[in-house]
Amino acid sequence: AAEAASSAPARRVCICVLPFQNMSGDAEQEYFSDGISEDITTDLSKVSALSVTARNTAFMFKGQAVDVPDVARKLGVSHVLEGSVRKAGSRVRITAQLIDGKTGDHVWAERFDRDLTDIFAIQDEISKAIVGALKLKLLPEEKKAIENRGTSSAEAYDLYLMARQYWVSGNDGDPRRDEIILRLCRSAIEIDPDYARAWALMAITQAWMHHRDRQRAETGVAAAEHALELDSNLAEPHCALANNLAQQGRFEEAVAEIAIALTLDPESWEANREAGFIAFRQGRMNDAMEYFRKAAASMETDCRSATMIMSCAQGLDDREACKAAAKDVLSRAERLLGQDRSNAAVLGYGASALAELGERDRAKKWMRRALLVDPDNIILRANLACAALRIDELDEARALIEPYLENCSALQVRHAEMDPDLDKLRGDPSFMKMLANARERLGIEARP
């Protein structure tokens, strides 16, 4: 027994990186503090002697006043890292403290008050300080991996984080939002042409823009392939490739492509979100719900994935899960609208949640507001049609879904065919005619 014990591998130190607080006094700077938290988590996960709690698990505690020993006990970790970020102009102040999960005592703490251009050096110092405080050995290849940021430009990094935040929580379905993301990514690439993550986000954005407007020449494939040339270990470019395969109806290949992304990074928000949509459009609601749950848990500003959980639960006839998802959607929507009252997509998601929760009058008010803010957004109209059906407004739902089906892509038709939120219209002659017209326009056959 003693021999077996001495030969057994030592238990790795377990750590959870709680989301760093945004202390900038500006909610729009949340993307930056979240990016710092995510990058430190990624850095520490490269240390073989450390076991790091997944980002989506850690972010469940965002915005909560936590008791560190309680968090450590719940997650089964030995240590917790918490901190804050204050960004103002060209300066950034980051505080970080490593806490013993059992006693609540500080193991290490430091404050960094530097120029923004030093952001990568700060992140490196935090990761290395934690390794030192825990008396762990950092292997040369691990040190090199931590120091590899993908870019040496703090400005390009900031532009990328800003673009990603627009992608996660911006006004979905509004081409102007997508163009903003592309401009930000291109600006980052102009500063650093070898910034693979910026290329990958541009690829995903282009793929979704092409899926919504087939007249667009850019499919995202070229940008995705270039991102992989720069960094073959990135998961996100495979999301753009999977999306393009799904657009062509090649779902088995799309599933294989997204599986590569999930193998490369099982915690990737982009990969789990894309996997959720692919599974949903195949009718695999259980799988889709799990992917969307993982995506939503990792991004508290992701209202769309949270809404898709509600749709999946509807398809599985799980009323309890549907109500729970609706409460989560409404909470996210209210928080996001507190930052931007003109986000029509979020108003639409919130309207669906309100309808599911039986708040009919408030749901209708949000629907009206959304249409006043962005009347030409056909994705919004489809989402509002689903909200209308939840409160049995069938005539309104037909009127809302018609412009969507008159202008949507083949993949969006497939989505409408599978969407449980539209089930109340399945036997409706006018709706079935709209679907038939959409298939004829796009030259696709009805699902068997």
CSV table of C-alpha atoms in Angstrom, one decimal:
chain,number,residue,atom,x,y,z
A,1,ALA,CA,0.0,0.0,0.0
A,2,ALA,CA,2.8,2.4,0.8
A,3,GLU,CA,4.5,1.6,-2.5
A,4,ALA,CA,1.3,2.3,-4.3
A,5,ALA,CA,0.8,5.6,-2.5
A,6,SER,CA,4.3,6.7,-3.2
A,7,SER,CA,4.0,5.9,-6.9
A,8,ALA,CA,0.6,7.5,-7.4
A,9,PRO,CA,0.8,10.9,-9.2
A,10,ALA,CA,0.5,13.9,-6.8
A,11,ARG,CA,-2.9,15.6,-6.8
A,12,ARG,CA,-2.7,18.8,-8.8
A,13,VAL,CA,-3.5,22.1,-7.1
A,14,CYS,CA,-7.0,23.3,-8.2
A,15,ILE,CA,-7.7,26.9,-8.8
A,16,CYS,CA,-10.8,28.9,-9.9
A,17,VAL,CA,-10.4,32.3,-11.5
A,18,LEU,CA,-13.4,34.4,-10.6
A,19,PRO,CA,-14.4,37.1,-13.1
A,20,PHE,CA,-12.5,40.3,-12.4
A,21,GLN,CA,-14.7,43.2,-11.4
A,22,ASN,CA,-15.0,46.1,-13.8
A,23,MET,CA,-14.1,49.2,-11.7
A,24,SER,CA,-14.0,51.6,-14.6
A,25,GLY,CA,-17.3,53.2,-13.8
A,26,ASP,CA,-18.4,52.5,-17.3
A,27,ALA,CA,-20.4,49.3,-18.1
A,28,GLU,CA,-19.2,49.4,-21.6
A,29,GLN,CA,-15.7,48.5,-20.4
A,30,GLU,CA,-17.0,45.2,-19.2
A,31,TYR,CA,-15.6,43.5,-22.3
A,32,PHE,CA,-12.1,44.4,-21.2
A,33,SER,CA,-12.3,43.0,-17.6
A,34,ASP,CA,-14.0,39.9,-18.9
A,35,GLY,CA,-11.2,39.5,-21.5
A,36,ILE,CA,-8.5,39.8,-18.8
A,37,SER,CA,-10.3,37.1,-16.7
A,38,GLU,CA,-10.6,34.8,-19.6
A,39,ASP,CA,-7.0,35.2,-20.6
A,40,ILE,CA,-5.6,34.6,-17.1
A,41,THR,CA,-7.8,31.4,-17.0
A,42,THR,CA,-6.3,30.3,-20.3
A,43,ASP,CA,-2.8,31.1,-19.1
A,44,LEU,CA,-3.1,29.1,-15.9
A,45,SER,CA,-4.6,26.1,-17.8
A,46,LYS,CA,-1.3,25.8,-19.6
A,47,VAL,CA,0.5,24.9,-16.4
A,48,SER,CA,0.5,21.2,-16.1
A,49,ALA,CA,0.7,21.2,-12.3
A,50,LEU,CA,-2.5,23.2,-12.1
A,51,SER,CA,-6.1,22.1,-12.5
A,52,VAL,CA,-8.2,25.2,-13.5
A,53,THR,CA,-12.0,25.5,-13.2
A,54,ALA,CA,-13.6,26.0,-16.6
A,55,ARG,CA,-14.4,29.6,-17.5
A,56,ASN,CA,-18.2,28.9,-17.9
A,57,THR,CA,-18.3,27.5,-14.3
A,58,ALA,CA,-16.3,30.4,-12.8
A,59,PHE,CA,-18.5,33.0,-14.6
A,60,MET,CA,-21.6,31.8,-12.9
A,61,PHE,CA,-20.4,33.8,-9.9
A,62,LYS,CA,-20.1,37.0,-11.8
A,63,GLY,CA,-21.7,40.0,-10.1
A,64,GLN,CA,-22.2,38.0,-6.9
A,65,ALA,CA,-20.8,38.8,-3.5
A,66,VAL,CA,-19.1,35.5,-2.8
A,67,ASP,CA,-17.7,33.8,0.2
A,68,VAL,CA,-14.4,32.4,-1.1
A,69,PRO,CA,-14.3,29.3,1.2
A,70,ASP,CA,-17.9,28.5,0.1
A,71,VAL,CA,-17.0,28.9,-3.6
A,72,ALA,CA,-14.0,26.7,-3.1
A,73,ARG,CA,-16.1,24.0,-1.3
A,74,LYS,CA,-18.7,24.1,-4.0
A,75,LEU,CA,-16.2,23.8,-6.8
A,76,GLY,CA,-13.8,21.5,-5.1
A,77,VAL,CA,-10.8,23.8,-5.5
A,78,SER,CA,-7.9,24.5,-3.2
A,79,HIS,CA,-7.4,28.2,-4.2
A,80,VAL,CA,-9.4,31.1,-5.7
A,81,LEU,CA,-8.1,34.0,-7.7
A,82,GLU,CA,-10.2,37.2,-7.6
A,83,GLY,CA,-9.4,40.8,-8.7
A,84,SER,CA,-10.6,44.0,-10.4
A,85,VAL,CA,-9.7,46.0,-13.5
A,86,ARG,CA,-9.9,49.8,-13.8
A,87,LYS,CA,-9.2,51.1,-17.3
A,88,ALA,CA,-9.1,54.8,-18.0
A,89,GLY,CA,-7.6,56.4,-21.1
A,90,SER,CA,-4.1,55.0,-21.6
A,91,ARG,CA,-3.8,53.7,-18.0
A,92,VAL,CA,-5.0,50.4,-16.4
A,93,ARG,CA,-5.0,49.3,-12.8
A,94,ILE,CA,-5.4,45.6,-12.0
A,95,THR,CA,-5.6,44.2,-8.5
A,96,ALA,CA,-5.4,40.4,-8.0
A,97,GLN,CA,-5.4,38.3,-4.9
A,98,LEU,CA,-4.9,34.5,-4.5
A,99,ILE,CA,-6.9,33.1,-1.6
A,100,ASP,CA,-6.6,29.8,0.2
A,101,GLY,CA,-10.0,28.2,-0.4
A,102,LYS,CA,-10.0,26.4,3.0
A,103,THR,CA,-9.0,29.2,5.3
A,104,GLY,CA,-9.9,32.3,3.3
A,105,ASP,CA,-6.4,33.7,3.9
A,106,HIS,CA,-4.4,35.6,1.2
A,107,VAL,CA,-1.6,33.6,-0.3
A,108,TRP,CA,-0.6,36.4,-2.6
A,109,ALA,CA,-1.8,39.8,-3.6
A,110,GLU,CA,-0.6,42.6,-5.8
A,111,ARG,CA,-1.7,45.8,-7.5
A,112,PHE,CA,-0.5,46.8,-11.0
A,113,ASP,CA,-0.8,50.4,-12.0
A,114,ARG,CA,0.6,50.7,-15.5
A,115,ASP,CA,0.2,52.0,-19.1
A,116,LEU,CA,-2.3,50.1,-21.1
A,117,THR,CA,0.6,49.0,-23.4
A,118,ASP,CA,1.9,46.9,-20.4
A,119,ILE,CA,-1.3,44.8,-20.3
A,120,PHE,CA,0.4,41.6,-21.5
A,121,ALA,CA,3.3,42.0,-19.1
A,122,ILE,CA,0.8,42.3,-16.2
A,123,GLN,CA,-1.0,39.2,-17.2
A,124,ASP,CA,2.3,37.3,-17.5
A,125,GLU,CA,3.3,38.6,-14.0
A,126,ILE,CA,0.0,37.5,-12.5
A,127,SER,CA,0.3,34.0,-13.9
A,128,LYS,CA,3.9,33.6,-12.9
A,129,ALA,CA,3.3,35.0,-9.4
A,130,ILE,CA,0.5,32.5,-8.8
A,131,VAL,CA,2.8,29.6,-9.9
A,132,GLY,CA,5.5,30.9,-7.6
A,133,ALA,CA,3.1,31.5,-4.6
A,134,LEU,CA,1.8,27.9,-5.0
A,135,LYS,CA,5.4,26.6,-5.1
A,136,LEU,CA,4.8,25.0,-8.5
A,137,LYS,CA,7.3,24.4,-11.3
A,138,LEU,CA,6.7,26.2,-14.5
A,139,LEU,CA,8.2,24.2,-17.4
A,140,PRO,CA,10.0,26.1,-20.2
A,141,GLU,CA,7.4,25.2,-22.8
A,142,GLU,CA,4.7,26.3,-20.4
A,143,LYS,CA,6.4,29.7,-19.8
A,144,LYS,CA,6.6,30.1,-23.6
A,145,ALA,CA,2.9,29.2,-24.0
A,146,ILE,CA,1.8,31.7,-21.4
A,147,GLU,CA,3.9,34.5,-23.0
A,148,ASN,CA,2.3,33.8,-26.4
A,149,ARG,CA,-0.6,36.3,-26.6
A,150,GLY,CA,-1.3,36.0,-30.3
A,151,THR,CA,-0.4,39.7,-30.7
A,152,SER,CA,2.1,42.0,-29.2
A,153,SER,CA,-0.1,45.0,-29.7
A,154,ALA,CA,-2.3,46.2,-26.8
A,155,GLU,CA,-4.3,48.3,-29.2
A,156,ALA,CA,-5.1,45.3,-31.5
A,157,TYR,CA,-6.0,43.3,-28.4
A,158,ASP,CA,-8.4,46.0,-27.2
A,159,LEU,CA,-10.0,46.2,-30.7
A,160,TYR,CA,-10.5,42.5,-30.8
A,161,LEU,CA,-12.1,42.3,-27.3
A,162,MET,CA,-14.5,45.2,-28.3
A,163,ALA,CA,-15.4,43.4,-31.5
A,164,ARG,CA,-16.1,40.2,-29.7
A,165,GLN,CA,-18.4,41.9,-27.2
A,166,TYR,CA,-20.4,43.4,-30.1
A,167,TRP,CA,-20.6,39.8,-31.5
A,168,VAL,CA,-21.8,38.4,-28.2
A,169,SER,CA,-24.4,41.0,-27.1
A,170,GLY,CA,-24.9,43.5,-29.9
A,171,ASN,CA,-28.1,44.0,-31.9
A,172,ASP,CA,-28.3,40.6,-33.6
A,173,GLY,CA,-29.7,40.7,-37.1
A,174,ASP,CA,-28.7,44.3,-37.7
A,175,PRO,CA,-26.2,44.5,-40.6
A,176,ARG,CA,-24.7,47.7,-39.1
A,177,ARG,CA,-23.6,45.7,-36.0
A,178,ASP,CA,-21.9,43.1,-38.2
A,179,GLU,CA,-20.1,45.9,-40.2
A,180,ILE,CA,-18.9,47.4,-36.9
A,181,ILE,CA,-17.4,44.0,-36.0
A,182,LEU,CA,-15.7,43.7,-39.3
A,183,ARG,CA,-14.3,47.2,-39.1
A,184,LEU,CA,-12.9,46.5,-35.6
A,185,CYS,CA,-11.4,43.2,-36.7
A,186,ARG,CA,-9.8,44.8,-39.8
A,187,SER,CA,-8.4,47.6,-37.7
A,188,ALA,CA,-6.8,45.0,-35.4
A,189,ILE,CA,-5.4,43.2,-38.4
A,190,GLU,CA,-4.0,46.4,-39.9
A,191,ILE,CA,-2.1,46.9,-36.6
A,192,ASP,CA,-1.0,43.2,-36.5
A,193,PRO,CA,-1.5,41.2,-39.7
A,194,ASP,CA,-0.7,38.0,-37.8
A,195,TYR,CA,-3.3,38.3,-35.1
A,196,ALA,CA,-5.1,35.0,-35.7
A,197,ARG,CA,-7.9,35.6,-33.2
A,198,ALA,CA,-9.0,38.7,-35.1
A,199,TRP,CA,-8.9,36.8,-38.3
A,200,ALA,CA,-11.0,34.1,-36.7
A,201,LEU,CA,-13.7,36.5,-35.4
A,202,MET,CA,-13.8,38.2,-38.8
A,203,ALA,CA,-14.3,34.7,-40.4
A,204,ILE,CA,-17.2,33.9,-38.1
A,205,THR,CA,-18.9,37.2,-38.7
A,206,GLN,CA,-18.5,36.9,-42.5
A,207,ALA,CA,-19.9,33.4,-42.4
A,208,TRP,CA,-23.1,34.5,-40.5
A,209,MET,CA,-23.5,37.5,-42.8
A,210,HIS,CA,-23.3,35.2,-45.8
A,211,HIS,CA,-25.7,32.8,-44.3
A,212,ARG,CA,-28.2,35.7,-43.9
A,213,ASP,CA,-27.4,37.3,-47.3
A,214,ARG,CA,-26.2,34.9,-50.0
A,215,GLN,CA,-25.4,37.9,-52.2
A,216,ARG,CA,-22.4,38.6,-50.1
A,217,ALA,CA,-19.2,37.4,-51.7
A,218,GLU,CA,-17.3,36.9,-48.4
A,219,THR,CA,-18.1,33.6,-46.9
A,220,GLY,CA,-15.5,33.6,-44.1
A,221,VAL,CA,-13.8,30.6,-45.5
A,222,ALA,CA,-10.7,32.4,-46.7
A,223,ALA,CA,-10.3,34.3,-43.4
A,224,ALA,CA,-10.8,31.1,-41.4
A,225,GLU,CA,-8.2,29.3,-43.4
A,226,HIS,CA,-5.8,32.2,-42.9
A,227,ALA,CA,-6.4,32.2,-39.2
A,228,LEU,CA,-5.6,28.4,-39.1
A,229,GLU,CA,-2.4,29.1,-41.0
A,230,LEU,CA,-1.4,31.5,-38.3
A,231,ASP,CA,-2.5,29.3,-35.4
A,232,SER,CA,-3.6,25.8,-36.1
A,233,ASN,CA,-4.7,25.3,-32.5
A,234,LEU,CA,-7.5,27.9,-32.6
A,235,ALA,CA,-11.0,26.4,-32.3
A,236,GLU,CA,-12.9,29.5,-33.7
A,237,PRO,CA,-12.0,29.3,-37.4
A,238,HIS,CA,-13.6,25.8,-37.5
A,239,CYS,CA,-16.8,27.5,-36.4
A,240,ALA,CA,-16.9,29.5,-39.6
A,241,LEU,CA,-16.1,26.5,-41.7
A,242,ALA,CA,-18.8,24.5,-40.0
A,243,ASN,CA,-21.3,27.3,-40.6
A,244,ASN,CA,-20.5,27.3,-44.3
A,245,LEU,CA,-21.0,23.5,-44.6
A,246,ALA,CA,-24.3,23.8,-42.8
A,247,GLN,CA,-25.4,26.5,-45.2
A,248,GLN,CA,-24.8,24.0,-48.1
A,249,GLY,CA,-26.9,21.4,-46.3
A,250,ARG,CA,-23.8,19.3,-45.6
A,251,PHE,CA,-24.7,18.7,-42.0
A,252,GLU,CA,-22.6,15.6,-41.4
A,253,GLU,CA,-19.5,17.4,-42.5
A,254,ALA,CA,-20.5,20.5,-40.4
A,255,VAL,CA,-20.8,18.2,-37.3
A,256,ALA,CA,-17.3,16.8,-38.0
A,257,GLU,CA,-15.9,20.3,-38.4
A,258,ILE,CA,-17.4,21.6,-35.2
A,259,ALA,CA,-16.2,18.5,-33.4
A,260,ILE,CA,-12.6,19.6,-34.3
A,261,ALA,CA,-13.3,23.0,-32.7
A,262,LEU,CA,-14.7,21.4,-29.5
A,263,THR,CA,-11.7,19.0,-29.3
A,264,LEU,CA,-9.3,22.0,-29.6
A,265,ASP,CA,-11.2,24.0,-27.0
A,266,PRO,CA,-14.1,22.3,-25.2
A,267,GLU,CA,-14.9,25.5,-23.3
A,268,SER,CA,-14.9,27.8,-26.4
A,269,TRP,CA,-18.0,30.0,-26.3
A,270,GLU,CA,-18.0,30.3,-30.1
A,271,ALA,CA,-17.6,26.5,-30.6
A,272,ASN,CA,-20.4,25.6,-28.2
A,273,ARG,CA,-22.7,28.2,-29.6
A,274,GLU,CA,-22.1,27.0,-33.2
A,275,ALA,CA,-22.5,23.4,-32.2
A,276,GLY,CA,-25.8,24.3,-30.6
A,277,PHE,CA,-27.2,25.8,-33.8
A,278,ILE,CA,-26.1,22.9,-35.9
A,279,ALA,CA,-27.7,20.4,-33.5
A,280,PHE,CA,-30.8,22.5,-33.3
A,281,ARG,CA,-31.2,22.5,-37.1
A,282,GLN,CA,-30.8,18.8,-37.2
A,283,GLY,CA,-33.6,18.4,-34.6
A,284,ARG,CA,-31.2,17.1,-31.9
A,285,MET,CA,-32.7,19.2,-29.1
A,286,ASN,CA,-31.1,17.5,-26.2
A,287,ASP,CA,-27.6,18.0,-27.7
A,288,ALA,CA,-28.4,21.5,-28.7
A,289,MET,CA,-29.6,22.5,-25.2
A,290,GLU,CA,-26.4,21.2,-23.6
A,291,TYR,CA,-24.2,23.2,-26.1
A,292,PHE,CA,-26.3,26.3,-25.6
A,293,ARG,CA,-26.2,25.9,-21.8
A,294,LYS,CA,-22.4,25.8,-21.9
A,295,ALA,CA,-22.2,28.8,-24.2
A,296,ALA,CA,-24.7,30.8,-22.1
A,297,ALA,CA,-22.9,29.9,-18.8
A,298,SER,CA,-19.6,31.2,-20.2
A,299,MET,CA,-20.9,34.5,-21.4
A,300,GLU,CA,-23.4,36.3,-19.1
A,301,THR,CA,-24.0,38.9,-21.9
A,302,ASP,CA,-25.1,36.1,-24.3
A,303,CYS,CA,-28.9,36.5,-24.5
A,304,ARG,CA,-29.3,34.5,-27.7
A,305,SER,CA,-28.0,31.2,-26.4
A,306,ALA,CA,-30.1,31.6,-23.3
A,307,THR,CA,-33.2,32.1,-25.5
A,308,MET,CA,-32.2,29.0,-27.5
A,309,ILE,CA,-32.2,27.0,-24.3
A,310,MET,CA,-35.9,28.1,-23.9
A,311,SER,CA,-36.6,26.9,-27.5
A,312,CYS,CA,-34.9,23.6,-27.0
A,313,ALA,CA,-36.9,23.0,-23.7
A,314,GLN,CA,-40.1,23.9,-25.6
A,315,GLY,CA,-39.2,21.2,-28.2
A,316,LEU,CA,-38.5,18.7,-25.4
A,317,ASP,CA,-41.8,19.6,-23.7
A,318,ASP,CA,-39.9,20.4,-20.5
A,319,ARG,CA,-42.0,23.1,-19.0
A,320,GLU,CA,-39.9,23.5,-15.9
A,321,ALA,CA,-36.7,24.0,-17.9
A,322,CYS,CA,-38.5,26.4,-20.2
A,323,LYS,CA,-39.6,28.6,-17.3
A,324,ALA,CA,-36.2,28.5,-15.7
A,325,ALA,CA,-34.6,29.5,-19.1
A,326,ALA,CA,-37.1,32.3,-19.5
A,327,LYS,CA,-36.2,33.7,-16.1
A,328,ASP,CA,-32.5,33.6,-17.0
A,329,VAL,CA,-33.2,35.3,-20.4
A,330,LEU,CA,-35.2,38.1,-18.7
A,331,SER,CA,-32.5,38.7,-16.2
A,332,ARG,CA,-29.8,39.0,-18.9
A,333,ALA,CA,-32.1,41.2,-21.1
A,334,GLU,CA,-32.8,43.6,-18.3
A,335,ARG,CA,-29.1,43.9,-17.5
A,336,LEU,CA,-28.1,44.5,-21.1
A,337,LEU,CA,-30.9,47.0,-21.7
A,338,GLY,CA,-29.7,48.9,-18.7
A,339,GLN,CA,-26.5,49.5,-20.8
A,340,ASP,CA,-28.2,50.0,-24.2
A,341,ARG,CA,-32.0,50.6,-24.3
A,342,SER,CA,-31.8,50.6,-28.2
A,343,ASN,CA,-30.8,46.9,-28.5
A,344,ALA,CA,-33.8,45.6,-30.4
A,345,ALA,CA,-32.6,42.0,-30.5
A,346,VAL,CA,-32.4,41.9,-26.7
A,347,LEU,CA,-35.9,43.5,-26.5
A,348,GLY,CA,-37.0,40.6,-28.7
A,349,TYR,CA,-35.4,37.9,-26.5
A,350,GLY,CA,-36.8,39.6,-23.4
A,351,ALA,CA,-40.3,39.7,-25.0
A,352,SER,CA,-40.2,35.9,-25.6
A,353,ALA,CA,-39.2,35.4,-22.0
A,354,LEU,CA,-41.9,37.7,-20.7
A,355,ALA,CA,-44.5,35.8,-22.8
A,356,GLU,CA,-43.3,32.5,-21.5
A,357,LEU,CA,-43.6,33.8,-17.9
A,358,GLY,CA,-47.2,34.9,-18.5
A,359,GLU,CA,-46.4,38.7,-18.4
A,360,ARG,CA,-48.5,39.3,-21.5
A,361,ASP,CA,-48.9,43.1,-21.4
A,362,ARG,CA,-45.2,43.7,-20.7
A,363,ALA,CA,-44.3,41.2,-23.5
A,364,LYS,CA,-46.4,43.2,-26.0
A,365,LYS,CA,-44.9,46.5,-24.8
A,366,TRP,CA,-41.3,45.1,-25.4
A,367,MET,CA,-42.4,43.8,-28.8
A,368,ARG,CA,-43.7,47.2,-29.9
A,369,ARG,CA,-40.5,48.9,-28.6
A,370,ALA,CA,-38.3,46.5,-30.5
A,371,LEU,CA,-40.1,47.1,-33.8
A,372,LEU,CA,-40.0,50.9,-33.3
A,373,VAL,CA,-36.2,50.7,-32.7
A,374,ASP,CA,-35.3,48.3,-35.6
A,375,PRO,CA,-38.3,47.7,-38.0
A,376,ASP,CA,-36.2,46.3,-40.8
A,377,ASN,CA,-34.5,43.6,-38.8
A,378,ILE,CA,-36.0,40.3,-40.1
A,379,ILE,CA,-34.2,38.2,-37.5
A,380,LEU,CA,-35.9,40.3,-34.9
A,381,ARG,CA,-39.3,39.8,-36.6
A,382,ALA,CA,-38.8,36.0,-36.5
A,383,ASN,CA,-38.0,36.2,-32.8
A,384,LEU,CA,-41.0,38.4,-32.2
A,385,ALA,CA,-43.2,35.9,-34.1
A,386,CYS,CA,-42.2,33.3,-31.5
A,387,ALA,CA,-43.0,35.7,-28.7
A,388,ALA,CA,-46.4,36.3,-30.2
A,389,LEU,CA,-47.2,32.6,-30.4
A,390,ARG,CA,-46.3,32.2,-26.7
A,391,ILE,CA,-49.2,34.5,-25.9
A,392,ASP,CA,-51.5,33.0,-28.7
A,393,GLU,CA,-51.4,36.0,-31.0
A,394,LEU,CA,-51.5,33.9,-34.1
A,395,ASP,CA,-52.4,36.7,-36.6
A,396,GLU,CA,-49.6,38.9,-35.3
A,397,ALA,CA,-47.2,36.0,-35.5
A,398,ARG,CA,-48.1,35.4,-39.2
A,399,ALA,CA,-47.6,39.0,-40.0
A,400,LEU,CA,-44.2,39.0,-38.3
A,401,ILE,CA,-42.9,35.8,-39.8
A,402,GLU,CA,-43.9,36.6,-43.4
A,403,PRO,CA,-41.1,39.2,-44.2
A,404,TYR,CA,-38.6,36.8,-42.6
A,405,LEU,CA,-39.6,33.9,-44.9
A,406,GLU,CA,-39.7,36.2,-47.9
A,407,ASN,CA,-36.0,37.2,-47.4
A,408,CYS,CA,-34.3,34.4,-45.4
A,409,SER,CA,-31.6,32.0,-46.6
A,410,ALA,CA,-31.8,28.2,-47.0
A,411,LEU,CA,-30.3,27.6,-43.6
A,412,GLN,CA,-32.9,30.0,-42.0
A,413,VAL,CA,-35.7,28.0,-43.7
A,414,ARG,CA,-34.2,24.9,-42.1
A,415,HIS,CA,-34.2,26.7,-38.7
A,416,ALA,CA,-37.9,27.6,-39.2
A,417,GLU,CA,-38.8,24.1,-40.1
A,418,MET,CA,-37.2,22.8,-36.9
A,419,ASP,CA,-38.1,25.6,-34.5
A,420,PRO,CA,-40.5,24.3,-31.8
A,421,ASP,CA,-41.5,27.9,-31.1
A,422,LEU,CA,-43.3,28.0,-34.4
A,423,ASP,CA,-45.2,24.7,-33.8
A,424,LYS,CA,-48.6,26.5,-33.3
A,425,LEU,CA,-48.4,27.5,-37.0
A,426,ARG,CA,-47.5,24.1,-38.4
A,427,GLY,CA,-51.0,23.3,-39.6
A,428,ASP,CA,-51.8,26.8,-40.6
A,429,PRO,CA,-52.3,27.0,-44.4
A,430,SER,CA,-50.9,30.5,-44.8
A,431,PHE,CA,-47.8,29.7,-42.9
A,432,MET,CA,-47.2,26.4,-44.8
A,433,LYS,CA,-47.6,28.4,-48.0
A,434,MET,CA,-45.0,30.9,-46.8
A,435,LEU,CA,-42.6,28.0,-46.1
A,436,ALA,CA,-43.3,26.4,-49.5
A,437,ASN,CA,-42.7,29.8,-51.3
A,438,ALA,CA,-39.4,30.2,-49.4
A,439,ARG,CA,-38.3,26.7,-50.5
A,440,GLU,CA,-39.3,27.3,-54.1
A,441,ARG,CA,-37.4,30.7,-54.1
A,442,LEU,CA,-34.3,29.0,-52.8
A,443,GLY,CA,-34.6,25.8,-54.7
A,444,ILE,CA,-34.6,23.5,-51.7
A,445,GLU,CA,-36.8,20.5,-50.9
A,446,ALA,CA,-39.0,20.1,-47.8
A,447,ARG,CA,-37.5,18.1,-45.0
A,448,PRO,CA,-38.8,14.5,-45.1
